[in-house]
Structures are given as structure tokens and as C-alpha cells.
CSV table of C-alpha atoms in Angstrom, one decimal:
chain,number,residue,atom,x,y,z
A,1,MET,CA,68.8,70.0,71.9
A,2,MET,CA,67.2,71.4,75.0
A,3,MET,CA,64.1,69.6,76.0
A,4,PRO,CA,61.0,71.7,76.9
A,5,MET,CA,60.3,71.9,80.6
A,6,ALA,CA,57.2,70.2,81.9
A,7,PRO,CA,54.6,72.6,83.5
A,8,ILE,CA,54.8,72.9,87.3
A,9,VAL,CA,51.6,71.9,88.9
A,10,GLN,CA,52.6,71.4,92.6
A,11,GLU,CA,54.0,73.9,95.0
A,12,PRO,CA,57.8,73.5,95.0
A,13,ARG,CA,59.5,73.2,98.4
A,14,PRO,CA,62.2,75.8,99.2
A,15,SER,CA,64.8,73.1,99.3
A,16,GLU,CA,63.9,71.6,95.9
A,17,VAL,CA,65.9,72.5,92.8
A,18,LEU,CA,63.9,73.0,89.7
A,19,ASN,CA,65.2,71.7,86.4
A,20,LEU,CA,65.2,74.7,84.1
A,21,GLY,CA,67.1,73.1,81.3
A,22,GLY,CA,70.5,74.4,82.4
A,23,GLY,CA,69.4,78.0,82.4
A,24,VAL,CA,70.3,80.4,85.1
A,25,VAL,CA,67.4,81.4,87.5
A,26,PRO,CA,67.4,85.1,88.1
A,27,THR,CA,66.9,86.5,91.6
A,28,GLY,CA,64.9,89.6,90.6
A,29,VAL,CA,61.2,90.0,89.7
A,30,SER,CA,61.6,90.8,86.0
A,31,ASP,CA,59.7,88.8,83.4
A,32,VAL,CA,61.5,85.6,82.4
A,33,HIS,CA,60.4,82.9,79.9
A,34,LEU,CA,60.7,79.4,81.4
A,35,GLY,CA,59.3,76.4,79.5
A,36,LEU,CA,55.9,75.8,78.0
A,37,THR,CA,52.3,75.8,79.2
A,38,PRO,CA,50.2,72.6,79.2
A,39,GLU,CA,49.0,73.7,75.7
A,40,GLY,CA,52.5,73.4,74.5
A,41,GLY,CA,52.8,76.9,73.0
A,42,GLU,CA,53.0,79.9,75.1
A,43,PRO,CA,55.9,80.6,77.4
A,44,ILE,CA,55.4,80.7,81.2
A,45,LEU,CA,56.3,84.0,82.8
A,46,THR,CA,57.8,84.3,86.2
A,47,GLY,CA,58.2,87.3,88.5
A,48,LEU,CA,55.5,89.8,87.9
A,49,GLY,CA,55.0,88.7,84.3
A,50,PRO,CA,51.9,86.6,84.9
A,51,LEU,CA,50.2,89.5,86.8
A,52,LYS,CA,51.0,91.8,83.9
A,53,SER,CA,49.6,89.5,81.3
A,54,HIS,CA,46.4,88.3,83.1
A,55,ASN,CA,43.2,90.3,83.6
A,56,LYS,CA,41.5,87.7,85.7
A,57,LEU,CA,42.9,85.9,88.7
A,58,LEU,CA,41.4,83.1,90.9
A,59,ILE,CA,42.7,82.9,94.5
A,60,LYS,CA,42.0,79.6,96.1
A,61,GLN,CA,42.7,78.9,99.8
A,62,LYS,CA,43.9,75.4,100.5
A,63,LEU,CA,41.9,73.1,102.7
A,64,GLN,CA,44.0,71.8,105.6
A,65,THR,CA,43.0,68.5,107.2
A,66,CYS,CA,44.5,69.3,110.6
A,67,GLU,CA,42.5,72.5,110.8
A,68,ILE,CA,39.2,70.8,109.8
A,69,LEU,CA,39.7,67.9,112.3
A,70,THR,CA,40.9,69.9,115.3
A,71,GLY,CA,39.6,73.4,114.7
A,72,CYS,CA,43.1,74.8,115.4
A,73,GLU,CA,43.9,77.6,113.0
A,74,GLN,CA,46.8,76.9,110.7
A,75,GLU,CA,48.9,79.3,108.6
A,76,ASN,CA,46.8,80.1,105.5
A,77,ARG,CA,48.0,78.9,102.0
A,78,PHE,CA,46.7,80.0,98.7
A,79,THR,CA,47.2,79.3,95.0
A,80,VAL,CA,46.8,82.2,92.5
A,81,THR,CA,45.7,80.9,89.1
A,82,GLY,CA,44.8,82.4,85.7
A,83,ALA,CA,41.3,82.1,84.1
A,84,GLU,CA,42.2,78.7,82.6
A,85,GLY,CA,43.4,77.3,85.9
A,86,GLU,CA,47.1,77.6,85.3
A,87,ILE,CA,49.0,78.2,88.5
A,88,LEU,CA,50.8,81.6,88.6
A,89,TYR,CA,51.7,82.1,92.2
A,90,TRP,CA,51.7,80.5,95.7
A,91,ALA,CA,50.9,82.6,98.8
A,92,LYS,CA,51.9,81.5,102.3
A,93,GLU,CA,51.1,83.1,105.6
A,94,ASN,CA,53.8,83.3,108.2
A,95,SER,CA,52.5,83.8,111.8
A,96,GLY,CA,53.0,82.5,115.3
A,97,CYS,CA,50.8,79.8,116.8
A,98,CYS,CA,50.0,82.0,119.8
A,99,ASP,CA,49.0,84.8,117.5
A,100,ARG,CA,46.6,82.6,115.6
A,101,PHE,CA,45.1,81.1,118.8
A,102,LEU,CA,44.8,84.3,120.9
A,103,CYS,CA,44.3,87.0,118.3
A,104,GLY,CA,42.2,85.3,115.7
A,105,ASN,CA,41.7,87.3,112.5
A,106,ILE,CA,43.3,90.5,113.9
A,107,ARG,CA,46.6,88.7,114.3
A,108,SER,CA,49.8,90.0,112.8
A,109,PHE,CA,51.4,88.1,109.9
A,110,ASP,CA,53.5,88.5,106.9
A,111,MET,CA,52.7,86.7,103.6
A,112,SER,CA,55.2,85.6,101.0
A,113,ILE,CA,54.0,85.3,97.4
A,114,THR,CA,56.3,83.2,95.2
A,115,ASP,CA,56.4,82.3,91.5
A,116,GLN,CA,57.0,78.9,89.9
A,117,THR,CA,60.8,79.1,90.6
A,118,THR,CA,60.1,79.7,94.3
A,119,ASN,CA,61.5,83.2,94.0
A,120,GLU,CA,59.6,85.7,96.2
A,121,VAL,CA,57.7,88.1,94.1
A,122,MET,CA,55.8,90.1,96.8
A,123,ARG,CA,55.7,90.3,100.5
A,124,LEU,CA,52.8,91.5,102.6
A,125,PHE,CA,52.9,92.6,106.2
A,126,ARG,CA,49.9,93.2,108.5
A,127,PRO,CA,50.6,94.3,112.1
A,128,LEU,CA,48.5,93.5,115.1
A,129,THR,CA,45.8,96.2,115.5
A,130,CYS,CA,42.5,96.4,117.3
A,131,GLN,CA,39.4,95.9,115.2
A,132,GLY,CA,36.0,97.5,115.8
A,133,CYS,CA,34.1,100.8,115.6
A,134,CYS,CA,35.5,102.2,118.8
A,135,CYS,CA,39.0,102.0,117.5
A,136,SER,CA,38.2,102.7,113.8
A,137,ALA,CA,36.9,106.1,114.9
A,138,LEU,CA,40.5,107.1,115.6
A,139,TYR,CA,41.5,106.8,111.9
A,140,PRO,CA,44.2,106.5,110.7
A,141,HIS,CA,45.3,105.0,114.1
A,142,CYS,CA,43.9,101.6,115.3
A,143,THR,CA,42.6,100.7,111.8
A,144,GLN,CA,43.7,97.7,109.8
A,145,ALA,CA,46.5,98.1,107.4
A,146,MET,CA,48.8,96.1,105.2
A,147,THR,CA,52.1,97.1,103.7
A,148,VAL,CA,53.0,95.7,100.2
A,149,SER,CA,56.7,95.2,99.1
A,150,VAL,CA,58.2,94.1,95.9
A,151,ALA,CA,61.9,93.1,95.8
A,152,GLY,CA,62.4,94.7,99.3
A,153,GLU,CA,60.9,98.0,98.3
A,154,THR,CA,57.6,99.3,99.6
A,155,VAL,CA,55.2,99.9,96.7
A,156,GLY,CA,52.1,100.8,98.7
A,157,THR,CA,49.7,100.4,101.6
A,158,VAL,CA,46.2,99.2,102.0
A,159,ARG,CA,44.4,100.8,104.9
A,160,GLU,CA,40.9,100.3,106.3
A,161,ARG,CA,38.8,103.5,106.4
A,162,ALA,CA,36.7,104.2,109.4
A,163,THR,CA,33.0,103.8,108.4
A,164,TRP,CA,29.8,102.9,110.2
A,165,TRP,CA,28.2,100.8,107.4
A,166,ASN,CA,30.0,99.6,104.3
A,167,PRO,CA,33.6,98.4,104.6
A,168,VAL,CA,35.9,100.8,102.8
A,169,TYR,CA,39.7,100.6,102.1
A,170,HIS,CA,42.0,103.3,100.9
A,171,VAL,CA,45.0,102.2,98.8
A,172,PHE,CA,48.1,104.4,98.8
A,173,ASP,CA,51.2,104.3,96.6
A,174,SER,CA,54.8,104.2,97.8
A,175,VAL,CA,54.8,108.0,98.5
A,176,GLY,CA,51.5,108.1,100.3
A,177,ASN,CA,49.2,109.3,97.5
A,178,GLN,CA,45.8,107.7,97.4
A,179,VAL,CA,45.3,105.8,94.2
A,180,LEU,CA,42.3,103.5,94.8
A,181,LYS,CA,39.2,103.1,97.0
A,182,ILE,CA,37.7,99.6,97.7
A,183,ARG,CA,34.1,99.5,98.8
A,184,GLY,CA,32.3,96.4,100.0
A,185,PRO,CA,28.7,95.6,100.8
A,186,SER,CA,27.0,96.5,104.1
A,187,CYS,CA,26.6,92.7,104.7
A,188,HIS,CA,29.6,90.6,103.9
A,189,PHE,CA,27.7,87.4,104.2
A,190,SER,CA,25.4,86.5,101.4
A,191,LEU,CA,23.6,83.1,101.4
A,192,CYS,CA,24.1,81.2,98.1
A,193,ASP,CA,25.6,84.3,96.4
A,194,ASP,CA,29.0,86.0,95.9
A,195,VAL,CA,30.2,89.0,97.9
A,196,ASN,CA,31.5,91.8,95.7
A,197,PHE,CA,34.0,94.5,96.5
A,198,GLN,CA,34.3,97.4,94.0
A,199,VAL,CA,37.7,98.8,93.3
A,200,LEU,CA,37.4,102.5,92.2
A,201,ASP,CA,40.0,105.0,91.1
A,202,THR,CA,40.2,108.5,92.5
A,203,ASP,CA,37.5,109.7,90.0
A,204,GLY,CA,35.1,107.0,91.2
A,205,VAL,CA,35.4,104.9,88.1
A,206,GLU,CA,35.4,101.1,88.7
A,207,VAL,CA,38.7,99.6,87.6
A,208,ALA,CA,38.4,96.1,89.1
A,209,LEU,CA,36.1,93.8,91.0
A,210,ILE,CA,37.0,91.5,93.8
A,211,ALA,CA,34.4,88.8,94.3
A,212,LYS,CA,34.4,86.3,97.3
A,213,LYS,CA,32.8,83.2,95.7
A,214,TRP,CA,30.1,81.2,97.4
A,215,MET,CA,31.4,77.7,97.9
A,216,GLY,CA,28.3,75.9,99.1
A,217,CYS,CA,26.7,75.4,102.5
A,218,PHE,CA,29.0,72.5,103.5
A,219,LYS,CA,32.3,74.3,102.9
A,220,GLU,CA,31.1,77.7,104.1
A,221,THR,CA,29.9,76.2,107.4
A,222,LEU,CA,32.7,73.8,108.3
A,223,THR,CA,35.8,75.6,106.9
A,224,ASP,CA,37.1,79.1,106.5
A,225,ALA,CA,38.8,78.3,103.2
A,226,ASP,CA,37.7,80.9,100.7
A,227,ASN,CA,37.9,81.5,97.0
A,228,PHE,CA,38.2,84.9,95.3
A,229,VAL,CA,38.0,86.1,91.7
A,230,ILE,CA,39.6,89.4,90.7
A,231,ASP,CA,38.6,90.9,87.4
A,232,PHE,CA,40.9,93.7,86.2
A,233,ASN,CA,39.9,96.3,83.6
A,234,GLU,CA,42.1,96.4,80.5
A,235,GLY,CA,45.1,98.6,80.6
A,236,LEU,CA,45.7,98.7,84.4
A,237,LEU,CA,49.2,99.5,85.5
A,238,LEU,CA,51.1,96.6,87.0
A,239,GLU,CA,51.6,98.5,90.3
A,240,THR,CA,47.8,98.9,90.5
A,241,LYS,CA,47.3,95.2,90.0
A,242,VAL,CA,49.9,94.4,92.7
A,243,LEU,CA,48.0,96.5,95.2
A,244,ILE,CA,44.6,95.1,94.3
A,245,LEU,CA,45.9,91.5,94.6
A,246,SER,CA,47.4,92.4,98.0
A,247,ALA,CA,44.2,94.0,99.3
A,248,THR,CA,42.3,90.8,98.6
A,249,PHE,CA,44.3,89.0,101.3
A,250,LEU,CA,43.5,91.7,103.9
A,251,ILE,CA,39.8,91.5,103.0
A,252,ASP,CA,39.8,87.8,103.4
A,253,MET,CA,41.5,88.0,106.8
A,254,MET,CA,39.2,90.7,108.2
A,255,TYR,CA,35.8,89.4,106.9
A,256,PHE,CA,36.0,85.8,106.0
A,257,GLU,CA,38.5,84.2,108.4
A,258,MET,CA,36.8,82.4,111.3
A,259,ASN,CA,37.9,82.9,114.9
A,260,ASN,CA,38.2,79.3,116.1
């Protein structure tokens, strides 16, 4: 009899082989049932399955000791969990040391988002671009953008919109049609309170909320590790959730990443 797989609670290394009870690990991003949750009942979904079945995500940036002690910016790492704290994905930034040191939060990077089988589910790419009002006036040139890919295919783009007050992003699908607008507050620093970014559809109806959580004076002062919560409305398309999740990482890099 096949024994149930224990839940995975630590980030697997790429070289590690996971015991899946003799099953074959698929290379695609389709939903696959693998093992049991800590409650012992519901199957764990891989690929885009967790994103489809969850309407609330918590994104937690990992504190890195080397960065705290030396002040040298490291590649960012995140865990994406469900409302109950179950780990759904890991996200890891890939960038050069010189880019992080010289370019700060405007640096180019790509980010790999993997599931519990270490298969890549999404890949995000953000090129090096100037940041500031003088360049943003040249929209769509010289504004921040991030390309989102699933299984090697581009599914959309998140692009900063030139504004003089509130931060605004336009989100486009794979063929260039605008599908979402993300609007933040005029002040992205709020003492002892969360910072909220509204996600609106093309009719101006709120479909999700991205909240940068206040972590306390100590952590906010000494580190740039941030926590976000995403609340999706019921019935959102999976493609829309993918783009909103991706946009959160661009927001974090632009507004909450310290320039050491």
C-alpha cells in the first residue's frame, strides 16, 4: 500500500529528489494531486492549482542574516502561503551582485516561482529602467515594467503609468489589451498601518486588494523584508490572479526595497 506523503515545509533544493511515492512528476504546470495536507485530508495541488483554489495569499520575504549584518543587498527570497499558513510557492530573485550594489531597487532581475516539486510555475522579468518623474513623463518609455511568463509563454505585462501623485500600474494581457489597473496611495509609507493598493478592472470595479503589512518599528527600520497579503474576489480568472501576484513583486521592489 502506498504511504501518504508528508507535507513539505522547507524549500527543496534544486538537486534534491522528492519522494512522491513512486509517482511520475509532470513537467508542466497543470494541477496535480500529491500527498496530503497537515490536516490529513485535502490533496496538495501543484502547478497553478493552489493559485486557482485560494482567494487569499500571504507573501513573506525571508530575512537574510548576511544582509542584516553587512547591509549588502542579497537576492530576495519569498514564500507564498495560503490563509492557513500552508506553503504554496517559493519565489527567488536572480540578479547580479553589481546590479544590486550599483542600481539598487531599479536593478534588472528575473524571478522564478516554483511549487513544492521545485517545478517552475511562473517566471518574471524586470529590465533595468530609469525611475523618476522626468523619465516617467515619457510613458510608455522609461517607465518600470515586468513581463510575466507561464511555461515559457508570455501571459501579460505589468507597467507603471506616469502620474504625478498616486502610483498607478496598468496590467496588460498576452496580446496587449489592458485588463487591470492598480492604484496605490499617495504616501506609500504609513506608520503603524498597512499600505493598500487597489486592483480595479476596466470598469473601475475593485477585484482584489494588495496590502503591504506593517511589521513593527524594529523590522521596518532595520530590514527591507516585507510581507504582503492579497485578497482576491470570488470568481477571478486564473490568468488574472497570476498577473496580480506578479504585480505585487514589482510594487515591493519599487516602493519598499531599500537602497543600501
